[in-house]
Short mmCIF file of C-alpha atoms (C1' of nucleotides) in Angstrom, two decimals:
data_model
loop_
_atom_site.label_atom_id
_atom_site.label_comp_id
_atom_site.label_asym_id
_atom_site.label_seq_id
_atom_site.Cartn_x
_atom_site.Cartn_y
_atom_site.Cartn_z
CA UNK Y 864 0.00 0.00 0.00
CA UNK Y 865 3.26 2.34 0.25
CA UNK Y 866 5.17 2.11 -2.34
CA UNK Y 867 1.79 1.86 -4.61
CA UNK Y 868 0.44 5.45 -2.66
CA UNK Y 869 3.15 7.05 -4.36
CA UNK Y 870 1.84 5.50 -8.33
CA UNK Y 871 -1.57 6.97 -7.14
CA UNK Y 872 -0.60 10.41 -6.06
CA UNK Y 873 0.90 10.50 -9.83
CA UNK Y 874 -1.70 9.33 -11.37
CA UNK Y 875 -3.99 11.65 -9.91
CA UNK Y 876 -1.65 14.88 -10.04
CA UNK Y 877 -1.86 14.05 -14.00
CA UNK Y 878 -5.22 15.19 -13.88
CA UNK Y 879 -4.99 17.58 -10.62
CA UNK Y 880 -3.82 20.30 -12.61
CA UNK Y 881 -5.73 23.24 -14.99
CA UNK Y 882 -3.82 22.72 -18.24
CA UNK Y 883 -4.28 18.40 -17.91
CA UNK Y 884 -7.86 19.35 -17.50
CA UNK Y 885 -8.24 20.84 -20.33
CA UNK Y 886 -6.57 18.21 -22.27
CA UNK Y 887 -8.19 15.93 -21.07
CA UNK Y 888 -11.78 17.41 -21.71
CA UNK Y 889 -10.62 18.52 -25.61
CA UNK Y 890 -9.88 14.40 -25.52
CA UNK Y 891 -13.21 13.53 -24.50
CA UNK Y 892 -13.92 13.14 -28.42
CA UNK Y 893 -10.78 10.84 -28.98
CA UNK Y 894 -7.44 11.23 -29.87
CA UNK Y 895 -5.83 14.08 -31.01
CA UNK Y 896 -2.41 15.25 -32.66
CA UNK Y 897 -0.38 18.02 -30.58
CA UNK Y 898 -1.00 20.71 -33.86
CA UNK Y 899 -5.39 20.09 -32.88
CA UNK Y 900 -4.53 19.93 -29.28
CA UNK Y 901 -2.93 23.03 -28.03
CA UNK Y 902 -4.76 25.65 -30.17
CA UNK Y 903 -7.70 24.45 -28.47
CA UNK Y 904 -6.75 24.61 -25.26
CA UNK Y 905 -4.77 27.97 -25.74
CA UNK Y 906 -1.68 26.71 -24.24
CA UNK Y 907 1.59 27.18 -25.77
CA UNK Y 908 3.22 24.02 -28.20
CA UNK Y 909 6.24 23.68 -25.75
CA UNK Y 910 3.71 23.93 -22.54
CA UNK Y 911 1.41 21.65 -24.24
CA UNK Y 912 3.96 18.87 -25.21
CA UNK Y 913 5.27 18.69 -21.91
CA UNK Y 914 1.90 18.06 -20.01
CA UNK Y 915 0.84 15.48 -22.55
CA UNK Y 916 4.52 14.19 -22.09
CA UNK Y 917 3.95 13.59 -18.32
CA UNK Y 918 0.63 12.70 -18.31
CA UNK Y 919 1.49 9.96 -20.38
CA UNK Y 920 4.69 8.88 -18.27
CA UNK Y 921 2.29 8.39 -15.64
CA UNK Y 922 0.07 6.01 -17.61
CA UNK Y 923 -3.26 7.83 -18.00
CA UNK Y 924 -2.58 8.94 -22.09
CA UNK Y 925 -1.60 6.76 -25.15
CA UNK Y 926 0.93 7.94 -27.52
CA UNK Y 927 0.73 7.29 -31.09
CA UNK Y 928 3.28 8.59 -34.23
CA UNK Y 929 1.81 8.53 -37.62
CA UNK Y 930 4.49 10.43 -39.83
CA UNK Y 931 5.50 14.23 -38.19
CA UNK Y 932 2.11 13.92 -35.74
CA UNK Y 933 1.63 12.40 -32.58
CA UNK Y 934 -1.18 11.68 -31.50
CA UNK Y 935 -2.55 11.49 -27.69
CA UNK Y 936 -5.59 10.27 -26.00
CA UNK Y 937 -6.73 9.08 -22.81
CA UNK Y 938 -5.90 5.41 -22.20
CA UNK Y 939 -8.57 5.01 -19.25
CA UNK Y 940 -12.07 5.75 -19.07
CA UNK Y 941 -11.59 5.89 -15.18
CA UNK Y 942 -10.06 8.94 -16.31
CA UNK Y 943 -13.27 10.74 -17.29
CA UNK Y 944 -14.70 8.98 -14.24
CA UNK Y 945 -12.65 10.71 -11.83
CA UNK Y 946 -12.85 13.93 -13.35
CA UNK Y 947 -17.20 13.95 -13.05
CA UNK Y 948 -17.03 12.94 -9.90
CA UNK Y 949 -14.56 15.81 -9.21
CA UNK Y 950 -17.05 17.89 -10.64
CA UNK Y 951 -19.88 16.32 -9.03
CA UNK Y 952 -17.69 17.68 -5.73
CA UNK Y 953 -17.14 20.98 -7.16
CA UNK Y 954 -21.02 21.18 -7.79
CA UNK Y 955 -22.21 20.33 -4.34
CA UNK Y 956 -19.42 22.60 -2.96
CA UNK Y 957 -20.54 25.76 -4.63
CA UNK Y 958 -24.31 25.03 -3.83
CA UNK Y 959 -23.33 24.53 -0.04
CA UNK Y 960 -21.32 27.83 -0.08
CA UNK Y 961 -23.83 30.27 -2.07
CA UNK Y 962 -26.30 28.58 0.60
CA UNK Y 963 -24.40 29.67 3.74
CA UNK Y 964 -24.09 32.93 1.62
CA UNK Y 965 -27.89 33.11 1.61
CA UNK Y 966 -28.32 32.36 5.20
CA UNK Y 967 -25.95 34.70 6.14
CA UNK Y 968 -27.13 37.65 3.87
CA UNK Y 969 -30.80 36.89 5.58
CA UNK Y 970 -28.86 37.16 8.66
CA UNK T 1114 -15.77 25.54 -17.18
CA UNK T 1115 -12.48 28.12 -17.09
CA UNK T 1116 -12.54 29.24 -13.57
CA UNK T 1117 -13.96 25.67 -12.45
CA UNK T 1118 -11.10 24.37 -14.21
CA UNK T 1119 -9.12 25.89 -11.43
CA UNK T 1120 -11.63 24.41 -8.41
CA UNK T 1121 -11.56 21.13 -10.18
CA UNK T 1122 -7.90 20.72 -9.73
CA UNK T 1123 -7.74 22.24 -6.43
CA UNK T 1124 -9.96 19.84 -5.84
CA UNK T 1125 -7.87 16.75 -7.09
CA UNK T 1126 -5.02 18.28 -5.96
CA UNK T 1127 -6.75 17.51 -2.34
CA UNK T 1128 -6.02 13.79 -3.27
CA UNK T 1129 -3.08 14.02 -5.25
CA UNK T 1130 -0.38 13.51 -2.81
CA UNK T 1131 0.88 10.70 -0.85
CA UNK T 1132 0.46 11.99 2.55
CA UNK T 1133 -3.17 12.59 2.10
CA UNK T 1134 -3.96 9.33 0.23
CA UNK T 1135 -3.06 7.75 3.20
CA UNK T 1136 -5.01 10.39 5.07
CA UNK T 1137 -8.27 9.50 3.20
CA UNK T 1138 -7.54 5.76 3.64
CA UNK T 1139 -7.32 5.97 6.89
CA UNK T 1140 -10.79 8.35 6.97
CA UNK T 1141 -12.70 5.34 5.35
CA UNK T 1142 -13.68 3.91 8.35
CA UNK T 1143 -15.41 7.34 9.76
CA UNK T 1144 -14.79 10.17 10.95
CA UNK T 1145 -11.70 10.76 13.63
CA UNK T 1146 -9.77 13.27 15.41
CA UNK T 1147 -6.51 14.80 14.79
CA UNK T 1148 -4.77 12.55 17.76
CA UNK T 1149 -5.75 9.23 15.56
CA UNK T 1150 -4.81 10.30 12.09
CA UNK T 1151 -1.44 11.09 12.77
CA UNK T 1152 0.25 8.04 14.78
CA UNK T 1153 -1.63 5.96 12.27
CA UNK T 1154 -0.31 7.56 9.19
CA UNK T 1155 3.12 7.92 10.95
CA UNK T 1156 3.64 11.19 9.94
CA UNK T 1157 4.43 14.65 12.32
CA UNK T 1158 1.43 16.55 13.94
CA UNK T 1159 2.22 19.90 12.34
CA UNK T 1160 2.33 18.28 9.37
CA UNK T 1161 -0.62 15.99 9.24
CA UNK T 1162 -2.68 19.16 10.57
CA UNK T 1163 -1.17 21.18 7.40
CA UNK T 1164 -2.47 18.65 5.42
CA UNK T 1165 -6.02 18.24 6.81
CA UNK T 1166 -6.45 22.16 6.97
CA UNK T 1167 -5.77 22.22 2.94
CA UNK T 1168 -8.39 19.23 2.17
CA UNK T 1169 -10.97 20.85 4.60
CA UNK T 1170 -10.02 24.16 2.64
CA UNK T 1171 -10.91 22.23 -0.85
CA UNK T 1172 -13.82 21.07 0.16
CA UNK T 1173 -13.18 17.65 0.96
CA UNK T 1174 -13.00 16.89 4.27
CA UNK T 1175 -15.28 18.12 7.45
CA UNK T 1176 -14.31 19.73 10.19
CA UNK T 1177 -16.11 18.98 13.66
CA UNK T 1178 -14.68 20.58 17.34
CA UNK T 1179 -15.10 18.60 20.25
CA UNK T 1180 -13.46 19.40 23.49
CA UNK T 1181 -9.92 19.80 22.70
CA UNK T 1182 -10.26 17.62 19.95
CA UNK T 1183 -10.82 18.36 16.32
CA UNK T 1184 -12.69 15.40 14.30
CA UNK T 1185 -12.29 15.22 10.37
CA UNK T 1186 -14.25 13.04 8.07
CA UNK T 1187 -14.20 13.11 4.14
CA UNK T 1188 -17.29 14.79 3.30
CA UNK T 1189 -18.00 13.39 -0.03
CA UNK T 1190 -18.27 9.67 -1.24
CA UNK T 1191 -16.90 10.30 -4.98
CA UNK T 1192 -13.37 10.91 -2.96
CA UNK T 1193 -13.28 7.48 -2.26
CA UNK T 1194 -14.78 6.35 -5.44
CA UNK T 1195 -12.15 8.65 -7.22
CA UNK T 1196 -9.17 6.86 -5.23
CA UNK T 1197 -10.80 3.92 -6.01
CA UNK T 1198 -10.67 4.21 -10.24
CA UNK T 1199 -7.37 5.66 -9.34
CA UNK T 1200 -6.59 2.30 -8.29
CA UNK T 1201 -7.98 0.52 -10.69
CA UNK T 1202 -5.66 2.59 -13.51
CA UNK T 1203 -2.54 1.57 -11.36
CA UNK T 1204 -3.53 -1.97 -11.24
CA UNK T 1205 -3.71 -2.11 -14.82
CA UNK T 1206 -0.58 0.04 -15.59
CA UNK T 1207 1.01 -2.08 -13.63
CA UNK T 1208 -0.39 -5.06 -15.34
CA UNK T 1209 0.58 -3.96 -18.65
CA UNK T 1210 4.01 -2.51 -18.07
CA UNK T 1211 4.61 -6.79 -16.52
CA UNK T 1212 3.30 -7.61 -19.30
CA UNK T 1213 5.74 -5.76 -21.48
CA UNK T 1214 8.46 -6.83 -19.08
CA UNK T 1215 7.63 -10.62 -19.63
CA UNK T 1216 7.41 -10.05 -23.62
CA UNK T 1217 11.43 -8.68 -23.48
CA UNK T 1218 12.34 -11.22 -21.37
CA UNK T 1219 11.21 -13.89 -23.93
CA UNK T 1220 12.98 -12.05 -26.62
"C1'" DT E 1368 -4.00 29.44 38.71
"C1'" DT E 1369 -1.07 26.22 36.76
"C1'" DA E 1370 -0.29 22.20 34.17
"C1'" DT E 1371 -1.57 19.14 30.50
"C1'" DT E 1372 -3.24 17.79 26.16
"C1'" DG E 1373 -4.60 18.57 21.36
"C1'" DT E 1374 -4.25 21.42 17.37
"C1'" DA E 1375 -2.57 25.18 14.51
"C1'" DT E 1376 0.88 28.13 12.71
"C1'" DG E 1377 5.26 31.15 11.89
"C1'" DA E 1378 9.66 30.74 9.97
"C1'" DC E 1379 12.44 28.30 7.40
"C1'" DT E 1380 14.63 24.80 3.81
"C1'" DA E 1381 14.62 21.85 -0.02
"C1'" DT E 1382 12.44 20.38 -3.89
"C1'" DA E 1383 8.87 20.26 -7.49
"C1'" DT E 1384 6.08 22.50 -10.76
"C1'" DA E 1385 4.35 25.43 -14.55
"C1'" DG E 1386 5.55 28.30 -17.80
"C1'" DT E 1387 8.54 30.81 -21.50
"C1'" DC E 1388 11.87 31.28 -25.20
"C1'" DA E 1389 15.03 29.47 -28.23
"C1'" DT E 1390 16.51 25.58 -30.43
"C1'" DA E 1391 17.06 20.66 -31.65
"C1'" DT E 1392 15.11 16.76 -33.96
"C1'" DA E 1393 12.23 14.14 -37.10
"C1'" DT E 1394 9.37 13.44 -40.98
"C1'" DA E 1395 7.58 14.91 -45.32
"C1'" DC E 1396 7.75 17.57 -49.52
"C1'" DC E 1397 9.91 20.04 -53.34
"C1'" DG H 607 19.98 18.57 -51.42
"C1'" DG H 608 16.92 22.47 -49.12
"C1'" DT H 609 12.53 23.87 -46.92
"C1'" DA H 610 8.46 23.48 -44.19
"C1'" DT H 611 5.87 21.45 -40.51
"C1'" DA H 612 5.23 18.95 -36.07
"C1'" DT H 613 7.01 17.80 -31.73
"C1'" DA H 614 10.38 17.67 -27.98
"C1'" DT H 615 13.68 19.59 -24.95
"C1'" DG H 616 17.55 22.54 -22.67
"C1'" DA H 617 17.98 26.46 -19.89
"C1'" DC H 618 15.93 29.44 -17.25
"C1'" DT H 619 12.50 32.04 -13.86
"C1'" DA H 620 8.89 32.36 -10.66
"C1'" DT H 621 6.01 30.20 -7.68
"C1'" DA H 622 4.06 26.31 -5.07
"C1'" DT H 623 4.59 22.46 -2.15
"C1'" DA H 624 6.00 19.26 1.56
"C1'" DG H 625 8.27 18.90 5.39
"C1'" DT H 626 10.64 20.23 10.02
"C1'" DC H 627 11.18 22.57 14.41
"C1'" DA H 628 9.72 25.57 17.77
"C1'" DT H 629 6.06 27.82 19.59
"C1'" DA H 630 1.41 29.75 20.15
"C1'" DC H 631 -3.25 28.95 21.33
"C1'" DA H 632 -7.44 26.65 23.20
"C1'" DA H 633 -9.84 23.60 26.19
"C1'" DT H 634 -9.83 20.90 30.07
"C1'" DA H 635 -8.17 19.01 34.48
"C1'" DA H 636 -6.01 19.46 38.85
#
DNA sequence: TTATTGTATGACTATATAGTCATATATACC
DNA sequence: GGTATATATGACTATATAGTCATACAATAA
């Protein structure tokens, strides 16, 4: 359980970050070259290259060549998984908070 | 979905570390206080405390006084359910890369 | 009031991370 | 061969993070 903490604090920091996010959602669709990827996401092509490079290290996108492009997508639908139930969180977070806001503005 | 982007990884981020994996394990069983999370997680007070103040900040954990005592719980079920796909990824990374080990090793 | 226990935090260090710019490398095309 | 396009990476900066130690603070007990 040690040793394997440390695999799933990476695997999660490759999506615990703004720029992975966005990847990741603009991969939703399937894979994508770099040249489709980071226009989308407005991210620079150095930037972009180096998230998709680490997010694959860490095992959650697969990397394909097919002549100058490479393309990337996401290699496990856990992946989407985690991030809607990350945004399920977010959800019930911001309802709780403009709640208390509510409360408190009725004093 | 910009400015969530942002909450959704502070939100991961709650998770993605090694320190608070073992945190959250260790919260499956309930909610507990300061006092128990630390010996069992072997890791210093001040910084165990650090760490539970930044998931309660994000959203994911509950905060509950008692007495002296401070009692945290994770206050969502989808973190568990996100460590657990997290899991499931590393399992099969792990899998595969064996795989690809035993593949080499037959020439 | 003083001592004890549980938790939080200031000050600090070491390391990791995200991003930029310039450039290297690889494939394809002429 | 030379040129264009796609991707990766070295070198760097700024900022964030995890951790430690000492100490402050809060609640309770004596």
């Amino acid at each position: 359980m040690n040793s394997n903490t440390t695999y799933l604090a990476d695997v999660l920091k490759s999506m615990a970050q703004a720029t992975r996010l966005k990847i990741i959602e603009f991969l939703r669709d399937g894979e994508r070259c770099v040249c489709e990827i980071f226009p989308a996401i407005d991210e620079e092509q150095s930037n972009t290259s180096r998230h998709l490079a680490y997010m694959q290290t860490h095992g959650i996108l697969s990397r394909r060549k097919d002549g100058v492009k490479i393309y990337y997508a996401v290699k496990h639908p856990e992946v989407f998984e985690i991030v809607d139930r990350a945004t399920a969180i977010v959800r019930r977070e911001v309802e709780q908070r403009s709640e208390m806001i509510n409360l408190a503005g009725r004093g």
